[in-house]
Amino acid sequence: MHDITKIRNFSIIAHIDHGKSTLADRLIEYCGLVSKREMKEQLLDNMDIERERGITIKAQTVRLEYTAKDGNTYHLNLIDTPGHVDFGYEVSRSLAACEGSLLVVDASQGVEAQTLANVYKALDANNEIVPVINKIDLPAAEPERVKTQIEDVIGIDASDSVLISAKTGLGTQDVLEAIVNRIPAPKGDENAPLKALLVDSWYDSYLGIVILVRIVDGVLKKGMNIKMMSAGTTHSVDRVGTFSPKMKETDALYPGEIGYITASIKSIGETKVGDTITDEKRPTEKALDGFKPSIPVVFCSFFPLDSSEYENLKESLGKLQLNDASFHFMPEKSMALGQGFRCGFLGLLHMEIIEERLDREFNLDLITTAPSVVYKIHLTNGEVFDMHNPADMPDVTQIEKIEEPWVRATIMTPDEYLGSILTLCSERRGIQKNLTYVGNRAMAVYEIPLNEIVFDFYDRLKSISRGYASFDYELIDYQASDLVKVSILVNAEPVDALSFLVHRSQAERRGRQICERLKDLIPRHQFKIPIQAAIGGKIIAREDISAYRKDVTAKCYGGDITRKRKLLDKQKEGKKRMRQFGKVEIPQSAFIEALRIGDDN
């Protein structure tokens, strides 16, 4: 008999490195899901890239069975979520499938910016929040101080927080008891028409497209015909199952349960994350709310190194999008780089991860352009359009004004680093909105143009605060700014992949930076190469790469100087002609390196 009161769906939320995945490991171990031999650290982080970087990128689910102190056996569905600001969409999707969240806070670090952001997401999803204070075995742990901090900063009662050490396993049972007693059971009607939420989907080379679902009402059985409400397509269910962490087939999924289905779905467009799945014969009347579509913040273009790889790239991007709903792409053409795709991401780390996954999972060699944001261009004839790529910028005479996106950034830092962080924000054209203290930590709220934080703001922030400051941002609106397009010319040819938009006050500095960078990155040729940065027709910076020289005068010893002169002049003429027809090869690594501004050293 299926008993919905014995199910608990919960996710683990926290700032980066506060111990989410380690706590998940302990819960899996305590419930005896995997043998000692199969147990490894960060069991749920199953992508190589997650294990190498020690971060969670994809939310992973697992079903635990726990016999509580009251003698009942409960089914616990655990979702381990990412902590980085770039994967916030992944977190909000996971929370929508749960009734409660474990809020993990590091006993020595305390509440950080991402802790706040994730808690607000959980509160938006009406989750019951159970504070868990981790790493209490560390000498620097101050659980009492962290409790007051949770109450002061977040405003939830932390007096009965669970104190644990996920590393040693101390307090694991207390966490499980708290889940059973404090997180509400899901609600749902077994006899109502099927209503299930599509939480995630991914591509499996054996099973095709696998869908992760959360059943709200009704029963999802093998062999049933289901309908996707927003896509309008119907499919027959091949297999149904749950994760324990490996896939385990069952006959049916009941209300409140989280599991997977496969239904030989071929096309990627049919599985929209947030869609409602229902019974074809007996559909539900009203679809679930689904998720707000994610809004990409950072854009860049991917071009295949070999143009014959274009179709392959297209297919690979589709498979990745299936697995990562916050990633967007559309086709694009470039003079220099051929056909490719304009891709939208939630942040720079997100971009880096997608790039690395394309390289690893699909063996693609790509050229990546500079990350940029979307600008709104107001033309003099009253038209407004979104500009994704600086290369598409219309003539300056037709532009009335350019608007750029602004964000509200929340930065939390120990107060000894506050001075240098405020300097960093004002260098980036930030406007201070608020500054408050909680204990010895300061919380600064700034409004900053997104363009200024896209490149390397996070890295700079971490280095000036020795890693202690944390940072979170949300888009607010578009505002007009004095922006100019800087073109980079190599050997008098514009390189469209390197052009960028920047505030007029920063143009010269940034132009000079890129020219200096390229001087070191482009290999020397047989002729001299000028590298210039220009706004319109005005050159604002220049560097020269000197030519290789063959010693043509080596065979002249002694004798008249005019013989040497004649040979040198002949060489000079040759170099000049070479430069007119010579093509400058810019290696791909030079593109990528040139765009990493900010490492001014």
Coordinates of C-alpha atoms in Angstrom, one line a residue:
M1 CA 0.0 0.0 0.0
H2 CA 1.3 3.4 -1.0
D3 CA 1.3 5.8 2.0
I4 CA 1.9 9.4 1.1
T5 CA 2.4 10.5 4.7
K6 CA 5.7 8.4 4.8
I7 CA 7.3 10.4 2.0
R8 CA 9.6 13.4 2.5
N9 CA 11.0 15.4 -0.4
F10 CA 13.9 17.7 0.6
S11 CA 16.9 19.4 -1.0
I12 CA 20.1 20.5 0.5
I13 CA 21.0 24.2 0.0
A14 CA 24.1 26.1 1.0
H15 CA 26.8 28.5 0.0
I16 CA 29.7 27.0 -2.0
D17 CA 31.9 24.6 0.0
H18 CA 29.7 24.5 3.1
G19 CA 29.4 20.8 2.8
K20 CA 26.2 19.9 0.9
S21 CA 27.6 17.0 -1.1
T22 CA 29.4 15.6 1.9
L23 CA 26.2 15.7 4.0
A24 CA 24.4 13.9 1.1
D25 CA 27.2 11.2 1.3
R26 CA 26.7 10.7 5.0
L27 CA 22.9 10.3 4.6
I28 CA 23.3 7.8 1.8
E29 CA 25.8 5.9 3.9
Y30 CA 23.7 5.9 7.0
C31 CA 20.6 4.6 5.2
G32 CA 22.8 1.8 3.8
L33 CA 22.1 2.5 0.1
V34 CA 25.5 1.6 -1.1
S35 CA 28.1 -0.9 0.2
K36 CA 31.3 0.4 1.8
R37 CA 33.1 -0.8 -1.4
E38 CA 31.0 1.4 -3.7
M39 CA 31.1 4.4 -1.4
K40 CA 33.2 7.3 -2.6
E41 CA 33.4 11.0 -1.7
Q42 CA 30.8 13.2 -3.4
L43 CA 28.9 10.2 -4.6
L44 CA 26.2 12.2 -6.3
D45 CA 28.7 14.4 -8.3
N46 CA 28.9 12.0 -11.1
M47 CA 30.4 14.3 -13.8
D48 CA 34.2 14.2 -14.0
I49 CA 34.3 17.9 -14.2
E50 CA 32.3 18.2 -10.9
R51 CA 34.7 15.9 -9.1
E52 CA 37.8 17.7 -10.4
R53 CA 36.6 21.1 -9.5
G54 CA 35.0 19.9 -6.3
I55 CA 31.7 21.7 -7.1
T56 CA 28.2 20.5 -7.9
I57 CA 26.9 21.6 -11.3
K58 CA 23.8 19.4 -11.7
A59 CA 21.3 18.8 -9.0
Q60 CA 21.2 15.0 -8.4
T61 CA 18.4 13.0 -6.8
V62 CA 18.5 9.8 -4.7
R63 CA 15.8 7.9 -2.8
L64 CA 16.6 6.8 0.8
E65 CA 14.8 4.5 3.1
Y66 CA 15.0 5.4 6.8
T67 CA 13.5 3.7 9.8
A68 CA 12.8 6.5 12.3
K69 CA 12.8 6.3 16.1
D70 CA 9.0 6.1 16.0
G71 CA 9.4 2.7 14.2
N72 CA 8.0 3.8 10.9
T73 CA 9.9 3.5 7.6
Y74 CA 10.1 6.6 5.5
H75 CA 11.0 7.2 1.9
L76 CA 13.2 10.3 1.7
N77 CA 13.8 11.9 -1.7
L78 CA 17.0 13.9 -1.5
I79 CA 18.1 16.5 -4.1
D80 CA 21.7 17.7 -3.7
T81 CA 21.9 21.2 -5.3
P82 CA 24.7 23.4 -6.6
G83 CA 25.9 26.4 -4.6
H84 CA 27.3 28.7 -7.3
V85 CA 25.4 31.8 -8.3
D86 CA 25.7 30.7 -12.0
F87 CA 23.6 27.5 -11.3
G88 CA 20.8 29.3 -9.4
Y89 CA 18.3 28.1 -11.9
E90 CA 19.2 24.5 -11.2
V91 CA 18.5 25.3 -7.5
S92 CA 15.1 26.9 -8.0
R93 CA 14.0 23.9 -10.1
S94 CA 15.0 21.5 -7.4
L95 CA 13.2 23.4 -4.7
A96 CA 10.0 23.4 -6.7
A97 CA 9.9 19.6 -6.4
C98 CA 10.4 19.6 -2.6
E99 CA 8.4 20.5 0.5
G100 CA 11.5 21.3 2.6
S101 CA 15.1 22.2 2.6
L102 CA 18.1 21.6 4.8
L103 CA 20.0 24.9 5.0
V104 CA 23.6 24.0 5.6
V105 CA 25.8 26.7 7.2
D106 CA 29.5 26.4 7.9
A107 CA 30.1 26.8 11.7
S108 CA 33.2 28.8 11.1
Q109 CA 32.3 30.9 8.0
G110 CA 28.7 31.7 9.0
V111 CA 26.1 33.1 6.6
E112 CA 27.4 34.0 3.1
A113 CA 25.8 35.8 0.2
Q114 CA 24.7 32.6 -1.6
T115 CA 23.3 31.2 1.6
L116 CA 20.9 34.2 1.6
A117 CA 20.1 33.9 -2.1
N118 CA 19.3 30.2 -1.8
V119 CA 17.2 30.7 1.3
Y120 CA 15.1 33.3 -0.4
K121 CA 14.6 30.9 -3.3
A122 CA 13.5 28.2 -0.8
L123 CA 11.0 30.6 0.9
D124 CA 9.6 31.6 -2.5
A125 CA 9.0 27.9 -3.2
N126 CA 7.2 27.7 0.2
N127 CA 9.7 25.2 1.6
E128 CA 10.0 24.4 5.3
I129 CA 13.6 25.3 6.2
V130 CA 15.6 23.2 8.7
P131 CA 18.9 25.0 9.6
V132 CA 21.9 22.6 9.9
I133 CA 25.2 23.9 11.2
N134 CA 28.0 21.9 9.7
K135 CA 31.8 21.5 10.5
I136 CA 31.3 21.8 14.3
D137 CA 34.4 19.6 14.7
L138 CA 36.7 22.4 13.4
P139 CA 38.7 24.3 16.0
A140 CA 37.3 27.6 14.6
A141 CA 33.7 26.6 14.9
E142 CA 31.3 28.9 16.7
P143 CA 27.9 27.3 16.4
E144 CA 26.2 29.8 18.9
R145 CA 27.5 32.8 16.9
V146 CA 26.3 31.3 13.7
K147 CA 22.8 30.6 15.2
T148 CA 22.4 34.3 16.1
Q149 CA 23.7 35.2 12.7
I150 CA 21.1 33.0 10.9
E151 CA 18.4 34.7 13.0
D152 CA 19.7 38.2 12.5
V153 CA 20.5 38.0 8.8
I154 CA 17.9 35.6 7.4
G155 CA 15.3 36.0 10.1
I156 CA 14.4 32.4 10.7
D157 CA 14.4 30.7 14.1
A158 CA 17.7 28.8 14.5
S159 CA 17.4 27.8 18.1
D160 CA 16.8 24.2 17.2
S161 CA 19.4 24.0 14.5
V162 CA 20.9 20.5 14.0
L163 CA 24.6 20.5 14.9
I164 CA 26.6 18.1 12.7
S165 CA 30.0 17.3 11.2
A166 CA 29.3 15.9 7.7
K167 CA 32.9 14.8 7.4
T168 CA 33.0 12.6 10.5
G169 CA 29.3 11.7 10.3
L170 CA 28.5 13.2 13.7
G171 CA 24.8 14.1 14.0
T172 CA 23.7 12.3 10.8
Q173 CA 20.8 10.6 12.6
D174 CA 19.6 13.9 14.1
V175 CA 19.4 15.3 10.6
L176 CA 17.3 12.3 9.4
E177 CA 15.0 12.7 12.4
A178 CA 14.6 16.5 11.7
I179 CA 13.7 15.6 8.1
V180 CA 11.0 13.2 9.2
N181 CA 9.6 15.4 12.0
R182 CA 9.9 18.9 10.7
I183 CA 9.5 18.7 6.9
P184 CA 5.8 18.2 5.9
A185 CA 4.7 15.2 3.8
P186 CA 3.7 15.9 0.2
K187 CA 0.0 16.3 -0.6
G188 CA -1.6 14.6 -3.6
D189 CA -4.6 12.5 -4.7
E190 CA -3.9 9.1 -6.1
N191 CA -7.3 8.8 -7.8
A192 CA -7.2 12.2 -9.6
P193 CA -6.0 12.5 -13.2
L194 CA -2.2 12.3 -13.6
K195 CA -0.4 15.5 -13.0
A196 CA 3.4 15.4 -12.9
L197 CA 6.1 18.1 -13.0
L198 CA 9.0 17.6 -15.5
V199 CA 12.0 18.6 -13.3
D200 CA 14.9 17.7 -15.5
S201 CA 15.9 15.7 -18.5
W202 CA 19.1 14.4 -20.0
Y203 CA 20.3 12.3 -22.8
D204 CA 21.4 8.7 -22.3
S205 CA 23.1 6.9 -25.2
Y206 CA 21.2 3.7 -24.4
L207 CA 17.8 4.8 -23.2
G208 CA 17.5 8.0 -25.3
I209 CA 16.0 10.9 -23.4
V210 CA 15.4 10.3 -19.7
I211 CA 13.0 12.5 -17.8
L212 CA 13.1 13.3 -14.0
V213 CA 9.5 13.8 -12.7
R214 CA 7.8 14.8 -9.5
I215 CA 4.3 13.3 -9.3
V216 CA 1.7 15.7 -7.9
D217 CA -1.6 13.8 -8.5
G218 CA -2.5 10.4 -10.0
V219 CA -0.2 7.5 -10.8
L220 CA 2.4 7.1 -13.5
K221 CA 2.6 3.5 -14.7
K222 CA 4.6 1.6 -17.3
G223 CA 2.9 1.3 -20.7
M224 CA 0.7 4.3 -20.1
N225 CA 0.2 7.0 -22.8
I226 CA 1.3 10.4 -21.5
K227 CA 0.9 13.9 -22.9
M228 CA 3.3 16.8 -22.5
M229 CA 0.9 19.8 -21.9
S230 CA 3.0 22.7 -23.2
A231 CA 4.7 20.7 -26.1
G232 CA 1.4 19.0 -26.9
T233 CA 3.1 15.7 -27.8
T234 CA 2.1 12.2 -26.7
H235 CA 4.3 9.3 -25.8
S236 CA 4.1 5.8 -24.4
V237 CA 6.1 5.1 -21.2
D238 CA 8.7 2.4 -21.6
R239 CA 10.1 2.3 -18.1
V240 CA 9.5 3.9 -14.7
G241 CA 11.9 4.0 -11.8
T242 CA 13.7 5.7 -8.9
F243 CA 17.3 6.5 -8.1
S244 CA 19.1 4.7 -5.4
P245 CA 21.8 6.3 -6.7
K246 CA 21.7 3.9 -9.6
M247 CA 18.6 3.7 -11.7
K248 CA 16.2 1.1 -10.3
E249 CA 13.0 0.1 -12.2
T250 CA 9.6 0.0 -10.5
D251 CA 6.1 -0.5 -11.8
A252 CA 4.6 2.9 -11.0
L253 CA 5.3 6.2 -9.4
Y254 CA 2.7 7.5 -6.9
P255 CA 1.8 11.1 -5.7
G256 CA 4.7 12.8 -3.9
E257 CA 7.3 10.6 -5.4
I258 CA 10.3 11.7 -7.5
G259 CA 11.6 9.3 -10.1
Y260 CA 12.5 8.9 -13.8
I261 CA 10.6 7.8 -16.9
T262 CA 11.8 7.0 -20.5
A263 CA 9.3 7.1 -23.4
S264 CA 11.5 6.7 -26.5
I265 CA 11.4 10.5 -27.1
K266 CA 13.5 11.4 -30.0
S267 CA 13.2 15.1 -30.3
I268 CA 14.8 17.4 -27.8
G269 CA 12.2 20.1 -28.1
E270 CA 9.5 17.9 -26.6
T271 CA 10.9 17.9 -23.1
K272 CA 10.6 21.4 -21.8
V273 CA 11.7 21.7 -18.2
G274 CA 8.8 22.8 -16.0
D275 CA 6.2 21.2 -18.3
T276 CA 3.3 19.3 -16.9
I277 CA 2.9 15.6 -17.8
T278 CA -0.6 14.2 -17.8
D279 CA -2.6 11.1 -18.9
E280 CA -3.6 11.2 -22.6
K281 CA -7.0 9.6 -22.0
R282 CA -7.8 11.4 -18.8
P283 CA -5.9 14.7 -18.8
T284 CA -5.8 17.1 -15.9
E285 CA -7.7 20.4 -16.4
K286 CA -5.0 22.8 -15.2
A287 CA -1.3 22.6 -15.8
L288 CA 1.2 23.2 -13.0
D289 CA 2.8 26.6 -12.8
G290 CA 6.1 25.3 -14.2
F291 CA 9.2 27.5 -13.9
K292 CA 9.9 31.0 -15.0
P293 CA 12.2 30.6 -18.0
S294 CA 15.8 31.5 -17.1
I295 CA 17.1 34.8 -18.5
P296 CA 20.6 34.5 -19.9
V297 CA 22.9 37.2 -18.6
V298 CA 26.2 36.6 -20.5
F299 CA 26.5 35.8 -24.2
C300 CA 29.4 34.5 -26.3
S301 CA 29.7 32.7 -29.6
F302 CA 31.0 29.2 -30.3
F303 CA 32.4 28.5 -33.7
P304 CA 33.7 25.0 -34.7
L305 CA 37.5 25.1 -35.6
D306 CA 36.6 22.9 -38.6
S307 CA 33.5 24.1 -40.5
S308 CA 32.5 20.5 -41.3
E309 CA 31.8 20.1 -37.5
Y310 CA 28.9 22.6 -37.6
E311 CA 26.1 19.9 -37.6
N312 CA 27.8 18.0 -34.9
L313 CA 28.1 21.2 -32.8
K314 CA 24.4 21.9 -33.3
E315 CA 23.4 18.4 -32.2
S316 CA 25.7 18.6 -29.2
L317 CA 24.4 21.9 -28.0
G318 CA 20.9 20.4 -28.3
K319 CA 21.8 17.5 -26.0
L320 CA 23.4 19.9 -23.5
Q321 CA 20.4 22.2 -23.5
L322 CA 18.3 19.2 -22.7
N323 CA 20.4 18.6 -19.6
D324 CA 20.8 22.3 -18.7
A325 CA 17.6 24.3 -19.3
S326 CA 19.3 27.6 -18.4
F327 CA 21.5 27.4 -21.5
H328 CA 20.3 29.1 -24.7
F329 CA 21.7 29.2 -28.2
M330 CA 20.8 30.4 -31.7
P331 CA 22.7 30.2 -35.1
E332 CA 25.1 33.0 -36.1
K333 CA 27.4 33.9 -38.9
S334 CA 30.8 35.7 -38.7
M335 CA 33.0 37.0 -41.4
A336 CA 36.2 35.8 -39.8
L337 CA 35.0 32.6 -38.1
G338 CA 32.2 31.2 -40.4
Q339 CA 29.0 29.6 -39.1
G340 CA 28.5 29.1 -35.4
F341 CA 26.1 29.7 -32.5
R342 CA 25.4 32.6 -30.2
C343 CA 25.0 31.1 -26.7
G344 CA 23.5 32.6 -23.6
F345 CA 24.6 31.7 -20.0
L346 CA 23.8 32.6 -16.5
G347 CA 27.4 33.7 -15.7
L348 CA 31.0 33.1 -16.6
L349 CA 31.5 29.9 -14.6
H350 CA 28.4 28.5 -16.4
M351 CA 30.0 29.5 -19.7
E352 CA 33.3 27.8 -18.8
I353 CA 31.6 24.6 -17.7
I354 CA 29.5 24.4 -20.9
E355 CA 32.6 24.9 -23.0
E356 CA 34.5 22.2 -21.1
R357 CA 31.5 19.8 -21.4
L358 CA 31.4 20.3 -25.1
D359 CA 35.1 19.5 -25.3
R360 CA 34.9 16.4 -23.0
E361 CA 31.5 14.9 -23.7
F362 CA 31.4 15.6 -27.5
N363 CA 35.1 16.1 -28.4
L364 CA 34.5 19.4 -30.1
D365 CA 37.3 21.9 -30.8
L366 CA 35.8 25.4 -30.5
I367 CA 36.7 29.0 -31.0
T368 CA 35.0 31.1 -28.3
T369 CA 34.4 34.9 -28.6
A370 CA 34.6 37.4 -25.8
P371 CA 31.8 37.2 -23.3
S372 CA 29.4 40.2 -23.6
V373 CA 26.0 41.3 -22.3
V374 CA 22.9 42.4 -24.2
Y375 CA 22.6 46.1 -25.0
K376 CA 19.4 47.9 -26.0
I377 CA 20.1 50.2 -28.9
H378 CA 17.7 53.2 -29.5
L379 CA 18.0 54.4 -33.1
T380 CA 17.2 58.0 -34.2
N381 CA 14.2 56.7 -36.2
G382 CA 12.6 55.5 -32.9
E383 CA 13.4 51.8 -33.3
V384 CA 14.8 49.8 -30.4
F385 CA 16.6 46.5 -30.8
D386 CA 18.7 44.1 -28.6
M387 CA 22.3 43.9 -29.6
H388 CA 24.1 40.7 -28.7
N389 CA 27.2 41.1 -30.6
P390 CA 29.4 44.3 -30.8
A391 CA 30.0 43.4 -34.5
D392 CA 26.3 44.1 -35.2
M393 CA 26.5 47.7 -34.0
P394 CA 24.9 50.1 -36.4
D395 CA 26.6 53.4 -37.6
V396 CA 27.1 55.8 -34.7
T397 CA 25.1 58.6 -36.5
Q398 CA 22.0 56.4 -36.4
I399 CA 22.2 55.8 -32.7
E400 CA 20.2 58.0 -30.3
K401 CA 21.3 56.2 -27.1
I402 CA 22.6 52.8 -25.8
E403 CA 21.3 51.2 -22.7
E404 CA 23.1 48.6 -20.7
P405 CA 21.9 46.1 -18.0
W406 CA 22.5 47.0 -14.4
V407 CA 22.5 44.5 -11.5
R408 CA 22.0 44.8 -7.7
A409 CA 25.0 43.1 -6.1
T410 CA 25.0 41.9 -2.5
I411 CA 28.5 41.4 -1.1
M412 CA 29.3 40.0 2.3
T413 CA 32.7 40.3 3.7
P414 CA 34.7 40.4 7.0
D415 CA 35.1 44.1 7.8
E416 CA 39.0 44.2 7.4
Y417 CA 38.6 43.8 3.6
L418 CA 35.7 46.3 3.3
G419 CA 37.9 49.2 2.2
S420 CA 39.4 47.5 -0.8
I421 CA 36.1 46.0 -1.8
L422 CA 34.4 49.4 -1.8
T423 CA 37.2 50.7 -4.0
L424 CA 36.8 47.8 -6.4
C425 CA 33.0 48.5 -6.7
S426 CA 33.5 52.2 -7.3
E427 CA 36.2 51.5 -10.0
R428 CA 33.6 49.4 -11.7
R429 CA 31.2 52.4 -11.8
G430 CA 29.2 50.9 -8.9
I431 CA 26.7 53.1 -6.9
Q432 CA 26.5 52.2 -3.2
K433 CA 22.9 51.6 -2.0
N434 CA 23.4 50.2 1.5
L435 CA 26.0 49.1 4.0
T436 CA 25.1 47.2 7.2
Y437 CA 26.9 45.2 9.8
V438 CA 26.1 41.9 11.4
G439 CA 28.7 41.1 14.0
N440 CA 32.1 41.6 12.3
R441 CA 30.8 41.0 8.8
A442 CA 29.7 43.8 6.5
M443 CA 27.0 43.5 3.9
A444 CA 27.3 46.0 1.1
V445 CA 24.6 46.5 -1.6
Y446 CA 25.7 48.1 -4.9
E447 CA 24.1 48.8 -8.2
I448 CA 26.7 48.0 -10.9
P449 CA 26.6 47.7 -14.7
L450 CA 26.6 44.0 -15.6
N451 CA 29.3 44.6 -18.2
E452 CA 31.7 45.5 -15.4
I453 CA 31.2 42.3 -13.5
V454 CA 31.0 39.9 -16.3
F455 CA 34.7 39.6 -16.9
D456 CA 36.7 39.1 -13.8
F457 CA 34.8 40.8 -10.9
Y458 CA 34.4 37.6 -9.0
D459 CA 38.1 36.7 -9.2
R460 CA 39.2 40.1 -8.1
L461 CA 36.7 40.1 -5.3
K462 CA 38.0 36.7 -4.1
S463 CA 41.7 37.7 -4.3
I464 CA 41.4 41.0 -2.4
S465 CA 39.4 39.4 0.3
R466 CA 41.5 36.2 0.5
G467 CA 38.5 34.2 -0.5
Y468 CA 36.3 35.4 2.4
A469 CA 34.0 37.7 0.6
S470 CA 30.9 36.2 -1.1
F471 CA 28.8 37.8 -3.8
D472 CA 25.4 37.4 -5.4
Y473 CA 23.6 39.5 -7.9
E474 CA 20.2 40.0 -9.6
L475 CA 19.3 42.0 -12.7
I476 CA 17.3 45.2 -12.1
D477 CA 16.9 47.2 -15.3
Y478 CA 18.5 48.9 -18.3
Q479 CA 20.0 52.4 -18.0
A480 CA 21.5 54.7 -20.7
S481 CA 25.3 55.0 -20.6
D482 CA 28.0 56.6 -22.7
L483 CA 29.3 53.5 -24.4
V484 CA 31.6 53.2 -27.4
K485 CA 32.7 50.3 -29.6
V486 CA 36.4 49.6 -29.6
S487 CA 37.6 47.6 -32.7
I488 CA 40.9 45.8 -32.7
L489 CA 42.9 45.8 -35.9
V490 CA 45.7 43.4 -36.6
N491 CA 47.8 44.4 -39.6
A492 CA 45.1 46.9 -40.5
E493 CA 42.4 44.2 -40.7
P494 CA 39.6 44.4 -38.1
V495 CA 39.2 41.2 -36.0
D496 CA 35.5 41.1 -35.3
A497 CA 35.8 38.4 -32.6
L498 CA 37.8 40.9 -30.5
S499 CA 35.7 44.0 -30.8
F500 CA 33.9 45.1 -27.6
L501 CA 31.6 47.7 -26.1
V502 CA 32.9 49.7 -23.2
H503 CA 32.3 52.9 -21.2
R504 CA 34.1 55.8 -22.8
S505 CA 36.1 56.5 -19.7
Q506 CA 37.6 53.0 -19.8
A507 CA 38.0 52.7 -23.5
E508 CA 41.6 53.7 -23.8
R509 CA 42.8 51.6 -20.9
R510 CA 41.0 48.5 -22.1
G511 CA 42.2 49.0 -25.7
R512 CA 45.8 49.4 -24.6
Q513 CA 45.5 46.3 -22.4
I514 CA 44.2 44.1 -25.2
C515 CA 46.9 45.4 -27.6
E516 CA 49.7 44.7 -25.1
R517 CA 48.2 41.2 -24.5
L518 CA 48.0 40.4 -28.2
K519 CA 51.6 41.6 -28.7
D520 CA 52.7 38.8 -26.4
L521 CA 50.2 36.2 -27.8
I522 CA 50.5 36.5 -31.5
P523 CA 53.7 34.7 -32.8
R524 CA 56.2 36.8 -34.8
H525 CA 55.9 36.6 -38.6
Q526 CA 58.4 37.4 -41.4
F527 CA 57.1 41.0 -41.4
K528 CA 56.3 43.6 -38.8
I529 CA 52.7 43.5 -37.5
P530 CA 50.9 46.6 -36.1
I531 CA 48.1 45.9 -33.5
Q532 CA 45.7 48.8 -33.0
A533 CA 42.7 49.6 -31.0
A534 CA 40.3 52.1 -32.6
I535 CA 37.0 53.9 -31.8
G536 CA 35.5 54.6 -35.3
G537 CA 38.4 56.0 -37.3
K538 CA 40.4 57.2 -34.3
I539 CA 43.3 55.0 -33.2
I540 CA 43.5 55.0 -29.3
A541 CA 46.3 52.5 -28.8
R542 CA 49.0 50.7 -30.8
E543 CA 51.7 48.0 -30.3
D544 CA 54.0 46.5 -32.9
I545 CA 55.2 42.9 -33.2
S546 CA 58.7 43.0 -34.7
A547 CA 59.5 40.8 -37.7
Y548 CA 61.9 37.8 -37.8
R549 CA 65.1 38.9 -39.5
K550 CA 67.4 36.8 -41.6
D551 CA 70.9 38.1 -41.5
V552 CA 71.3 39.0 -45.2
T553 CA 74.6 40.7 -44.6
A554 CA 76.3 37.7 -43.1
K555 CA 78.3 36.9 -46.2
C556 CA 79.6 40.5 -46.5
Y557 CA 82.7 41.0 -44.5
G558 CA 84.7 44.2 -44.9
G559 CA 84.2 46.1 -48.1
D560 CA 82.0 49.0 -48.8
I561 CA 79.0 49.9 -46.6
T562 CA 76.8 50.4 -49.7
R563 CA 76.8 46.7 -50.4
K564 CA 75.3 46.0 -47.0
R565 CA 72.9 48.9 -47.4
K566 CA 71.7 47.5 -50.7
L567 CA 71.0 44.1 -49.3
L568 CA 69.2 45.5 -46.3
D569 CA 67.0 47.8 -48.5
K570 CA 66.1 44.8 -50.7
Q571 CA 65.1 42.9 -47.6
K572 CA 63.0 45.8 -46.4
E573 CA 61.1 46.1 -49.7
G574 CA 60.4 42.4 -49.5
K575 CA 59.0 42.6 -46.0
K576 CA 56.8 45.6 -47.0
R577 CA 55.3 43.6 -49.9
M578 CA 54.9 40.6 -47.6
R579 CA 53.0 42.7 -45.2
Q580 CA 50.5 43.8 -47.9
F581 CA 49.7 40.3 -48.8
G582 CA 50.7 38.4 -45.7
K583 CA 47.9 36.8 -43.6
V584 CA 48.4 37.0 -39.9
E585 CA 47.7 33.7 -38.2
I586 CA 46.1 34.4 -34.8
P587 CA 46.2 31.2 -32.7
Q588 CA 43.0 30.3 -30.9
S589 CA 44.7 30.4 -27.5
A590 CA 45.5 34.1 -28.2
F591 CA 41.7 34.9 -28.6
I592 CA 40.9 33.3 -25.3
E593 CA 43.8 34.7 -23.4
A594 CA 43.4 38.2 -24.8
L595 CA 39.9 38.3 -23.4
R596 CA 40.9 37.5 -19.9
I597 CA 41.3 41.1 -18.9
G598 CA 42.0 42.1 -15.3
D599 CA 45.1 40.0 -14.7
D600 CA 46.9 43.2 -15.2
N601 CA 50.1 41.7 -13.7

